[in-house]
Amino acid sequence: MKLGNSSKLGLLLLMAPLLIWLFALILLPHVDMFFLSIREKVAPRVYQTSMANYMEFFNEPLYWNTFARTAVMSILTTAITLLIAFPISYYIAKMLKGRMKAFLFVLCLLPFWVSELVRTFGWMILLRETGIVSSTLQWMGVVDGPIEFLYTDATILVGLVYSSMLFMVVPLVSTLESLDDSYIEAGYDLGGNGFTVLREVVIPHAMPGIVSGCIVVFMLSLGNYLTPVLLGGKDSLWFTEQIYAQFITRFNWEQGAAFGFLLLILSSLIVWAGLKLSRQTLSETMG
Amino acid sequence: MANGADVSEFDLECSNLTKRFGGFTAVNNISFNIPNGSFFSILGPSGCGKTTLLRMLAGFLEPDEGDIRIKNRSMLGVPPNKRPVNMVFQHLALFPMMTVAENIAYGLKRQGVPKAEIAVKVQSALDRINLPDAGPKRVDQLSGGQKQRIAIARCLVLDPDVLLLDEPLGALDLKLREHMKVELKQLQSQFGTTFVYITHDQSEALVMSDQVAVMNNGVFEQVGDPQDLYYNPKTAFVAGFVGDTNRWKGVVKATSGSEVQVATDDGLTLTATGIGQGCKTGDAVDIFVRPESVALSRSADALSGMENRLAGQVKNVLFNGANSRILVQDPTNGGEIMVTLPQTGEFNDLRAGQDLHLGWKLSQAKCFAQEAGKASGAEVA
Amino acid sequence: MANGADVSEFDLECSNLTKRFGGFTAVNNISFNIPNGSFFSILGPSGCGKTTLLRMLAGFLEPDEGDIRIKNRSMLGVPPNKRPVNMVFQHLALFPMMTVAENIAYGLKRQGVPKAEIAVKVQSALDRINLPDAGPKRVDQLSGGQKQRIAIARCLVLDPDVLLLDEPLGALDLKLREHMKVELKQLQSQFGTTFVYITHDQSEALVMSDQVAVMNNGVFEQVGDPQDLYYNPKTAFVAGFVGDTNRWKGVVKATSGSEVQVATDDGLTLTATGIGQGCKTGDAVDIFVRPESVALSRSADALSGMENRLAGQVKNVLFNGANSRILVQDPTNGGEIMVTLPQTGEFNDLRAGQDLHLGWKLSQAKCFAQEAGKASGAEVA
Amino acid sequence: ETLRLLTWGGYAPENVIELFQKETGIEVEVTKSNNEDMISKLRATGGSGFDLAQPSQDRIAGAQFEHEIYKPIDLSKINADLFIASMMDGTKKNTTVDGKVYGVPHIWGTSGLIVNRKEAGSIADYTDLCSEAVAGKVSYRLKRPTLIGFAFSMGMDPFAAYDDTAKYSEIMGKVEEKLIDCKSNVKSYWSGGDALMNLIRSGEVTAAMAWDTGGWKLNQENADVTFVAPKSGALGWIDTFALPAKTKNEEAAYKWINFVMQPKIAAMITASAGNFTASKGADEFAEPALKKQFQDSFPPEAIDNIKWYPPVPAGLEDIEGKVLDRVKAAQSN
Amino acid sequence: MISSIPQSRTFRGIYAAYVSLFFIYLVVPLVVVAVFAFNDSLFPSLPWKGFTLDWFFNDTEPRLGVFHDRGILKGVGVSLFVAFWVTVLSLFVGTCNAFLFERNSFPFKNVLYVMALLPLVIPGIILGISILVFSNSLVNGVEDLLGWELEFLRPGLVLVILGQFSFITTISTLVISARLRKFDLSLEEAALNLGASKMTAVWTITIPYLKPALVGAGIVAFLMSFENFNTTLMLVASDSPLTITMFDRLREGSTPALNAISLLLMIVSAILAFISILVQREKGVK
Ligand SMILES: Nc1ncnc2c1ncn2[C@@H]1O[C@H](COP(=O)(O)OP(=O)(O)OP(=O)(O)O)[C@@H](O)[C@H]1O
Ligand SMILES: Nc1ncnc2c1ncn2[C@@H]1O[C@H](COP(=O)(O)OP(=O)(O)OP(=O)(O)O)[C@@H](O)[C@H]1O
Ligand SMILES: NCCCCN
Ligand SMILES: [Mg+2]
Ligand SMILES: [Mg+2]
């Protein structure tokens, strides 16, 4: 029902902030970035419209290798995060009650309340060659010399999974909590066991949470900068790093804009494919 | 009773079941046996331990003491998915991510029944519950009553020894509930499965059951068939909880055989039949009189045969067709008595404010030792 | 009727009210007047337009046609916050972020009543609904029935000309609902405010109301006092909807005065009293007989005085104390008839499978022109 | 009143800022940065957001030509007497675009090698960083000085090829190959001076291409570690003062320049940054220890061998950028 | 699976062990950061050189404690400023959006809704650069055309605030909408019915009802702003928020002062988290 007849003007006033936000801060900037990206620098201070910046991406294996690497690592991060987080979320949502549940849930949120920089910093202290893990292992006599744990892909994954955990746990816990215990009991009561109930009742129910968690984690990993840069060391080239590099150390905004666009398009494609595969929609999972 | 015998006339036998939560005893040393193929209800107020008891039967709670035997096999330590019982949950717990047919097929699949056979069984189950075309529907496309029937079919297709039902009508609206009462009873006799049905609604229990156990504070106060409970309650709690009734509190002044003279707290002197212990002179008692047991008359004379007589003023006529009642205000103390109007229509012209005489027989007033404190029940006034 | 007069005996007058949603007419040209201080119920099945009508009275919907006059002042164009009516919402809509006292004070504050006076009024309202100490409580600390009373007090403290209630008992459980029916009626007479009460539960309407309007498909089928509706329904819909009843469909074979001979679709020949138009030879009709109007006997002879007689087999005994019924299966066609057992207890020993004779008088079988298609109502069988 | 200074770590120590504020009442807000970062920040802001920047002298002309992020320096407001004349002239020459001067010198120093002599005594040139002896214990920056240094060390002269893009690309190609080859030797590519020092302190790195000053600082803590001028020649740089195009507080900028170029103040900055300044007479106040370290690292022939950066023509950095990216992205084996 | 389903002791044991390991994984990096804030060493790493509070309170280089470190204090100030405005703006716009989407229908509603969700799936860096590029075009365009210098749209705090606002608003919109969706419209009708005007009804009933969501969204917005790096990096000029300052320090080579400020951040965050939980759990407004 409509309370009174909210006039057109009222609606427009209510809509104004939304429109300003979406147009001035999201839509137009992206349009402008697109125009920038199709501007080729032919000589200092001379530009022409062309797809050269995009061609550059495809012609230079370095760039698309980096992109593919970033995408694969992000998908890997997403998968690992899901695998680790699901049992945890299930434990919190279904096996615990009352205070303990609230406490562990808040504990899951803990890393999020601290900035990513600090989290990554913690991992650096732990994993560097003279760091805690290496020293502990030496002290325990497991290894005889110091070991460098930093600067490998595995380290990047550890860091990314760590930072992503919250964004998986929260949607999972909330969908799992919304699964009434009686569905699980009914599954057992009708003869199911842990595995079949999980597969046929729990996971289908949790699907929206799984998908929304995966989307967010994937996008956050793809768009991450700090973790790969700080933990990745010499071999890591993250695609965002390429974009930053184009903007910051090469002053080549045109190229950077093109990369930005490619990242956007390709990530949208992957998310879209994920949604299609899981038969979910963006507004259902995120909204 | 039949413990140890090889074949039992009872589908379900429970002995000395006890369940405690912390210091609180939710189910207290309950024993009962349910004959094969009967409709057994457990009736009691909220929090009395009904669900706790049922969940022990289903295997979702382990009893602290006692044994549960189904078809003469102990269920202790048997996990829920291995027990020959199925349960209809209060909110049904139909799997929303599956179609109706998939819901019904779920348990069969778990048993490894071949696909073709599953399809046949599912269809025949759907036919038996009169929803032959519902198979491909999604659960949320069904009405409340249809869901109800699917939930039952989902269990019955597995041919359980005992079907447990936890207030399955609680979520339905009034009219539908009335209708489903009759239908449930018919489904049960059609399938011949033993039903254990829990409810806090006495009319459900009375209408459907072969046997009813009235439960209170973790124990069974009385087990019997519906008529028995209604006409021969053994405790004050049962008298108050099963069926509508008027209740007075009072103290026994004199006794003679089973006849008890009671001075009520609001100043009347009533004569009632004492039942059980605790109706000796000086005891605090409750007296119960059903609204339909009270005779009405415009003149005092017509009621001279009744041991209890009162005069009062009609305070409110609660017209409800065949089920109409009046609220009569007792002149001495302002207390109210609910009286059912006779079906004869003799008093249909009664109006609020008119004077009236009431009376009831000794045998229709039942006197019990007073319940401990808080307990109430279902008295109307 | 009283339109135009300066002082009206009616608190609320509606004339030719119509409301359409798109092409669908939810309320169709309804006119009625409600006398000052009366309890007026609107009874109808789900979706018949009750809420739509009430929301027009409250000002949340503008009628497409017609006028609403309260105390002789037209309400057209008056926004809801300026109308001298208040509404008790179906789910009560007590403000959860406020205490009970703040809830009751809300409307007074909006009227700019001084603080001290508000406190006094709130306390007196709490006293009158028998919850003198509830003021500082949070809403979620109250029981369902207490919330109910607070919601009413919140409106009555504003001293509205008319109080609108949209199925306020719908959310309560069975026992509490029974209790609140009586209580609501008492509150109304105590405050003397005009109540417009909507419900789909006929027993609520019958028990509480001075006048009941039976609504169906956007129109009032019949307006009258409860007895009137129950004993003298004017349409098949009212006969079916108000009170439980048995229904047969059939075709008129012969008429003689108001007496109608009907061949039912399941092959019986019944005699009934024709009511209204549409009971001429050849017409399709419905016949209604209330379960309590059917006489039972073990022998056919005892029923010889009855115009309608049947023999059947007891299919199911629905024991429910004073309210017990049996389902008798008609031998000729398998159709079922619901019969109330007499309060005398004469047939208390009936069991399923026994044979029985049934009979009822011509005057107790009512014959109406058949309702258009779908409509059903509340028949039991 | 504040002066927003975009500069390198160590160039604006707290004590100098305090003295400046005491004298002028102007607060100094320091943003620490590096050459690329300075250019990109100023490019992004169109030359606003800062009042004074300190890019190296070779990086001014190209950036100015392409992005117009600086405004010419009003030499009349600079007290030329405070500067070592030869440096002033050299810087002016290299930072002139369209006849206008965009930079005056502040601090100079070199890039070369920091070596732990005990563990990596064999390292004498950039290419030695790729030798087996220091495998896994090497660090350098992935920035253009590394490319230049390696080119020299490989016997080529990149500066000579500055105006010949094709030739320059070829040189860079070879360097790229070398660096990719060398990758498995590298512990990590450092990005900040202190970060590198921590790596060396902890012993995780024993040889690095780095600024001289870091080596000298470490030398004070651990005599084994020191700065070594490579055989092919240290790379000499001069960091300047340049005015962002939209500086809001030009007056304060000039005041700051003239203030920090006073010999005593300049010596304080030398103490903090570890490098010598273009301030005439500041030597006198510099710590003897530092002078000693300088002389140790730079025997006369090494001084003569310093390769001073000529201005980078616009466009070269695109070539270098890609080389650096490819090196970064290559998998070490 | 759930407490009512019997499980073997081993299974439960393994499960509990797994959960414990997970929480160790979660907590260890933070504990390490916190502990090394007290290490009496110039850089935050082993070996442990003894306990000190210098990294909090000492006032001289090189062992400058956070409470005397102007750069860090300045960064905290800037971050607070930015976070404050981001919170205010995103709560305001989020509330408008919630009312718009939950209470109104209008053409292209779905399109706009999906658009409003998009910032969640646009990488922060891209938001940063697109806003940078656009504001740059805008400023230069206006300057060329009109000769006005729109200084505030140059990189700097205004852009930082706008950049963070651009995606945090999505989150506040979602949080507030979710609560508004649960709001029973009849509460507002009841208020009207009791004599309140539309505005009064919203103000006295709906907004108080939204309070937990507003507080929750506010805290989330504040923290997200406070820790944002990717978007901010592209849009800062001379006033760096704390994360940027810390990143520069980390790259430059850090002292345990960084641990000290991190520890302080953790404590403040934990307090905020605690408050938000308290508010969300506040009884009677469920
Ligand atoms: N897991 C539990 N822990 C502690 N107490 C419990 C638990 N489950 C039930 N109880 C308590 O045991 C008592 C009986 O609960 P139960 O659910 O069996 O009641 P019920 O008869 O089913 O009531 P209702 O009609 O309201 O469903 C209640 O007082 C309840 O609070
Ligand atoms: N805003 C609306 N737009 C379109 N149709 C409506 C709207 N409101 C009600 N209707 C329709 O009008 C009819 C009457 O609705 P109304 O809510 O008045 O029924 P009701 O008698 O109150 O039913 P119930 O007992 O279920 O509350 C229904 O068919 C309903 O679908
Ligand atoms: N240009 C090099 C600067 C070195 C700072 N210590
Ligand atoms: Mg229960
Ligand atoms: Mg309605």
Coordinates of N, CA and C in Angstrom, one line a residue, chain B residues 137-265:
Chain B
K137 N 5.0 -30.8 -8.5 CA 4.9 -29.5 -8.0 C 6.0 -29.2 -7.0
R138 N 6.3 -27.9 -6.9 CA 7.2 -27.5 -5.8 C 6.5 -27.4 -4.5
V139 N 7.2 -27.6 -3.4 CA 6.5 -27.6 -2.1 C 5.8 -26.3 -1.8
D140 N 6.4 -25.2 -2.3 CA 5.7 -23.9 -1.9 C 4.5 -23.6 -2.8
Q141 N 4.2 -24.5 -3.7 CA 3.0 -24.4 -4.5 C 1.8 -25.0 -3.8
L142 N 2.0 -25.7 -2.7 CA 0.9 -26.4 -2.1 C 0.3 -25.6 -1.0
S143 N -1.0 -25.9 -0.7 CA -1.7 -25.3 0.4 C -1.3 -26.0 1.7
G144 N -1.6 -25.4 2.8 CA -1.3 -26.0 4.1 C -1.7 -27.4 4.3
G145 N -3.0 -27.7 3.9 CA -3.5 -29.0 4.1 C -2.8 -30.0 3.2
Q146 N -2.5 -29.6 2.0 CA -1.8 -30.5 1.0 C -0.4 -30.8 1.5
K147 N 0.3 -29.8 2.0 CA 1.6 -30.0 2.6 C 1.6 -31.1 3.7
Q148 N 0.6 -30.9 4.5 CA 0.3 -31.8 5.6 C 0.3 -33.2 5.1
R149 N -0.5 -33.4 4.1 CA -0.7 -34.8 3.6 C 0.6 -35.3 3.0
I150 N 1.3 -34.4 2.3 CA 2.6 -34.9 1.7 C 3.6 -35.3 2.8
A151 N 3.6 -34.5 3.9 CA 4.5 -34.9 4.9 C 4.2 -36.2 5.5
I152 N 2.9 -36.5 5.6 CA 2.6 -37.8 6.1 C 2.9 -38.9 5.1
A153 N 2.6 -38.6 3.8 CA 2.9 -39.6 2.8 C 4.4 -39.9 2.7
R154 N 5.2 -38.9 2.9 CA 6.6 -39.1 2.8 C 7.1 -40.1 3.8
C155 N 6.4 -40.1 5.0 CA 6.8 -41.1 6.0 C 6.1 -42.5 5.7
L156 N 4.8 -42.4 5.4 CA 4.1 -43.7 5.3 C 4.6 -44.6 4.1
V157 N 5.2 -43.9 3.1 CA 5.7 -44.7 2.0 C 6.8 -45.6 2.4
L158 N 7.4 -45.3 3.5 CA 8.5 -46.1 4.0 C 8.0 -47.3 4.9
D159 N 6.7 -47.3 5.1 CA 6.0 -48.3 5.9 C 6.7 -48.5 7.2
P160 N 6.7 -47.4 8.0 CA 7.3 -47.5 9.3 C 6.5 -48.3 10.3
D161 N 7.1 -48.8 11.3 CA 6.3 -49.5 12.4 C 5.4 -48.5 13.1
V162 N 6.0 -47.4 13.4 CA 5.3 -46.3 14.2 C 5.5 -45.0 13.5
L163 N 4.5 -44.2 13.4 CA 4.6 -42.9 12.9 C 4.4 -41.9 14.0
L164 N 5.4 -41.0 14.1 CA 5.3 -40.0 15.2 C 4.9 -38.7 14.6
L165 N 3.9 -38.0 15.3 CA 3.5 -36.7 14.8 C 3.5 -35.7 15.9
D166 N 4.3 -34.6 15.7 CA 4.5 -33.6 16.7 C 3.6 -32.4 16.3
E167 N 2.4 -32.3 16.9 CA 1.5 -31.2 16.7 C 1.4 -30.8 15.2
P168 N 1.1 -31.7 14.3 CA 1.2 -31.4 12.9 C 0.2 -30.4 12.5
L169 N -0.9 -30.3 13.2 CA -2.0 -29.3 12.8 C -1.8 -27.9 13.4
G170 N -0.8 -27.8 14.2 CA -0.6 -26.5 14.9 C -0.5 -25.3 14.0
A171 N 0.1 -25.5 12.8 CA 0.3 -24.4 11.9 C -0.9 -24.1 11.0
L172 N -1.9 -24.9 11.0 CA -3.0 -24.7 10.1 C -4.0 -23.7 10.6
D173 N -4.8 -23.2 9.8 CA -5.9 -22.3 10.3 C -7.1 -23.1 10.7
L174 N -8.0 -22.5 11.5 CA -9.0 -23.1 12.2 C -9.8 -24.1 11.4
K175 N -10.4 -23.6 10.3 CA -11.3 -24.5 9.4 C -10.5 -25.7 8.9
L176 N -9.3 -25.4 8.4 CA -8.5 -26.5 7.9 C -8.2 -27.5 8.9
R177 N -8.0 -27.0 10.1 CA -7.6 -27.9 11.2 C -8.8 -28.9 11.5
E178 N -10.0 -28.3 11.6 CA -11.2 -29.1 11.8 C -11.3 -30.2 10.7
H179 N -11.0 -29.8 9.5 CA -11.1 -30.8 8.4 C -10.0 -31.8 8.5
M180 N -8.8 -31.4 8.8 CA -7.7 -32.4 8.8 C -7.8 -33.4 10.0
K181 N -8.5 -33.0 11.0 CA -8.7 -33.9 12.1 C -9.3 -35.2 11.6
V182 N -10.4 -35.0 10.9 CA -11.1 -36.1 10.4 C -10.3 -36.9 9.4
E183 N -9.6 -36.1 8.5 CA -8.8 -36.8 7.5 C -7.6 -37.6 8.0
L184 N -7.0 -37.0 9.0 CA -5.8 -37.7 9.6 C -6.3 -39.1 10.2
K185 N -7.4 -39.0 10.9 CA -7.9 -40.3 11.5 C -8.2 -41.3 10.4
Q186 N -8.7 -40.8 9.3 CA -9.1 -41.7 8.2 C -7.8 -42.3 7.5
L187 N -6.8 -41.4 7.4 CA -5.5 -41.9 6.8 C -4.9 -43.0 7.7
Q188 N -5.0 -42.7 9.0 CA -4.4 -43.7 9.9 C -5.1 -45.1 9.7
S189 N -6.5 -45.1 9.7 CA -7.1 -46.4 9.6 C -6.9 -47.0 8.2
Q190 N -6.8 -46.2 7.2 CA -6.5 -46.7 5.9 C -5.1 -47.3 5.8
F191 N -4.1 -46.7 6.4 CA -2.8 -47.3 6.3 C -2.5 -48.4 7.4
G192 N -3.3 -48.3 8.4 CA -3.1 -49.3 9.5 C -1.9 -49.1 10.3
T193 N -1.2 -48.0 10.1 CA 0.1 -47.8 10.9 C -0.2 -47.3 12.3
T194 N 0.6 -47.6 13.2 CA 0.5 -47.1 14.6 C 0.9 -45.6 14.6
F195 N 0.0 -44.7 15.1 CA 0.3 -43.3 15.1 C 0.6 -42.9 16.6
V196 N 1.6 -42.2 16.8 CA 1.8 -41.5 18.1 C 1.7 -40.0 17.8
Y197 N 0.7 -39.4 18.4 CA 0.3 -38.1 18.0 C 0.4 -37.2 19.2
I198 N 1.2 -36.1 19.1 CA 1.2 -35.2 20.3 C 0.5 -33.9 20.0
T199 N -0.2 -33.4 21.0 CA -0.9 -32.2 20.8 C -1.2 -31.5 22.1
H200 N -1.5 -30.2 22.1 CA -2.0 -29.6 23.3 C -3.5 -29.3 23.2
D201 N -4.1 -29.7 22.1 CA -5.4 -29.4 21.8 C -6.3 -30.6 22.2
Q202 N -7.1 -30.4 23.2 CA -7.8 -31.6 23.7 C -8.8 -32.1 22.6
S203 N -9.4 -31.2 21.8 CA -10.4 -31.7 20.9 C -9.7 -32.5 19.8
E204 N -8.5 -32.2 19.4 CA -7.8 -33.0 18.5 C -7.6 -34.4 19.1
A205 N -7.2 -34.5 20.3 CA -6.9 -35.7 20.9 C -8.1 -36.6 21.0
L206 N -9.2 -35.9 21.5 CA -10.4 -36.7 21.7 C -11.0 -37.2 20.4
V207 N -11.0 -36.4 19.4 CA -11.7 -36.7 18.1 C -11.0 -37.9 17.4
M208 N -9.6 -37.8 17.5 CA -8.9 -38.8 16.6 C -8.5 -40.1 17.3
S209 N -8.3 -40.1 18.6 CA -7.5 -41.1 19.2 C -8.3 -42.4 19.6
D210 N -7.6 -43.5 19.6 CA -8.0 -44.7 20.2 C -7.7 -44.6 21.7
Q211 N -6.5 -44.1 22.0 CA -6.1 -44.0 23.4 C -5.4 -42.6 23.5
V212 N -5.7 -42.0 24.7 CA -5.0 -40.7 24.9 C -4.3 -40.8 26.2
A213 N -3.0 -40.3 26.2 CA -2.3 -40.1 27.5 C -2.3 -38.7 27.8
V214 N -2.8 -38.3 29.0 CA -2.7 -36.9 29.4 C -1.5 -36.7 30.2
M215 N -0.6 -35.8 29.7 CA 0.7 -35.6 30.3 C 0.8 -34.3 31.0
N216 N 1.5 -34.2 32.1 CA 1.7 -33.0 32.8 C 3.0 -33.1 33.6
N217 N 3.8 -32.0 33.5 CA 5.0 -32.0 34.3 C 5.9 -33.2 34.1
G218 N 5.9 -33.8 32.9 CA 6.8 -34.9 32.6 C 6.2 -36.3 33.0
V219 N 5.0 -36.3 33.5 CA 4.4 -37.7 33.8 C 3.1 -37.8 33.1
F220 N 2.7 -39.0 32.9 CA 1.3 -39.3 32.4 C 0.4 -39.3 33.6
E221 N -0.6 -38.4 33.5 CA -1.6 -38.3 34.6 C -2.6 -39.4 34.5
Q222 N -3.0 -39.7 33.2 CA -4.0 -40.7 33.0 C -3.9 -41.2 31.6
V223 N -4.1 -42.5 31.4 CA -4.1 -43.0 30.0 C -5.5 -43.7 29.8
G224 N -6.1 -43.4 28.7 CA -7.4 -44.0 28.5 C -8.0 -43.7 27.2
D225 N -9.2 -44.2 26.9 CA -9.8 -43.8 25.7 C -10.5 -42.5 25.9
P226 N -10.9 -41.7 24.9 CA -11.4 -40.4 25.0 C -12.6 -40.3 26.0
Q227 N -13.6 -41.2 25.8 CA -14.7 -41.1 26.7 C -14.3 -41.2 28.2
D228 N -13.4 -42.1 28.4 CA -12.9 -42.4 29.7 C -12.4 -41.1 30.4
L229 N -11.5 -40.4 29.6 CA -10.9 -39.2 30.1 C -11.9 -38.1 30.4
Y230 N -12.9 -38.1 29.5 CA -13.8 -37.0 29.5 C -14.8 -37.2 30.7
Y231 N -15.3 -38.4 30.8 CA -16.3 -38.7 31.8 C -15.7 -39.1 33.1
N232 N -14.6 -39.8 33.1 CA -14.0 -40.3 34.4 C -12.6 -39.8 34.6
P233 N -12.4 -38.5 34.7 CA -11.1 -38.1 34.9 C -10.6 -38.6 36.3
K234 N -9.3 -38.9 36.4 CA -8.8 -39.4 37.6 C -8.1 -38.4 38.5
T235 N -7.8 -37.3 37.9 CA -7.1 -36.2 38.7 C -7.7 -34.9 38.3
A236 N -7.4 -33.9 39.2 CA -7.9 -32.6 39.0 C -7.4 -32.0 37.7
F237 N -6.1 -32.4 37.4 CA -5.5 -31.8 36.2 C -6.3 -32.3 34.9
V238 N -6.6 -33.6 34.9 CA -7.3 -34.2 33.8 C -8.7 -33.6 33.7
A239 N -9.3 -33.5 34.8 CA -10.7 -32.9 34.8 C -10.7 -31.5 34.2
G240 N -9.6 -30.7 34.6 CA -9.6 -29.3 34.1 C -9.1 -29.2 32.7
F241 N -8.2 -30.1 32.3 CA -7.6 -30.0 31.0 C -8.4 -30.5 29.8
V242 N -9.1 -31.6 30.1 CA -9.8 -32.3 29.0 C -11.3 -31.8 29.0
G243 N -11.6 -31.1 28.0 CA -13.0 -30.5 27.9 C -13.1 -29.3 28.7
D244 N -14.1 -28.5 28.3 CA -14.3 -27.2 29.1 C -15.0 -27.6 30.4
T245 N -14.8 -26.8 31.4 CA -15.4 -27.0 32.6 C -15.5 -25.8 33.5
N246 N -16.4 -25.8 34.5 CA -16.4 -24.8 35.5 C -15.6 -25.3 36.7
R247 N -14.9 -24.5 37.4 CA -14.1 -24.9 38.5 C -14.3 -24.0 39.7
W248 N -14.5 -24.7 40.8 CA -14.5 -23.9 42.1 C -13.4 -24.5 43.0
K249 N -12.8 -23.6 43.8 CA -11.9 -24.1 44.8 C -12.6 -24.0 46.1
G250 N -12.2 -25.0 47.0 CA -12.9 -24.9 48.3 C -12.3 -25.9 49.3
V251 N -13.0 -26.0 50.4 CA -12.5 -26.9 51.5 C -13.6 -27.9 51.9
V252 N -13.2 -29.1 52.1 CA -14.2 -30.2 52.4 C -14.7 -29.9 53.8
K253 N -16.1 -29.9 53.9 CA -16.7 -29.6 55.2 C -17.1 -31.0 55.9
A254 N -17.7 -31.8 55.0 CA -18.2 -33.1 55.6 C -18.2 -34.1 54.4
T255 N -18.1 -35.4 54.8 CA -18.1 -36.4 53.7 C -19.1 -37.5 54.2
S256 N -19.7 -38.2 53.2 CA -20.5 -39.3 53.5 C -20.4 -40.2 52.3
G257 N -19.7 -41.3 52.5 CA -19.4 -42.1 51.3 C -18.6 -41.4 50.4
S258 N -18.9 -41.4 49.1 CA -18.2 -40.6 48.1 C -18.8 -39.2 48.0
E259 N -19.8 -38.9 48.8 CA -20.4 -37.6 48.7 C -19.6 -36.6 49.6
V260 N -19.3 -35.5 49.0 CA -18.5 -34.5 49.7 C -19.2 -33.2 49.8
Q261 N -19.2 -32.6 51.0 CA -19.8 -31.3 51.2 C -18.6 -30.3 51.1
V262 N -18.7 -29.3 50.3 CA -17.5 -28.4 50.1 C -18.0 -27.0 50.3
A263 N -17.2 -26.2 51.1 CA -17.5 -24.8 51.1 C -16.5 -24.1 50.2
T264 N -17.0 -23.5 49.1 CA -16.1 -22.9 48.1 C -15.5 -21.6 48.7
D265 N -14.4 -21.2 48.0 CA -13.8 -20.0 48.5 C -14.7 -18.8 48.3

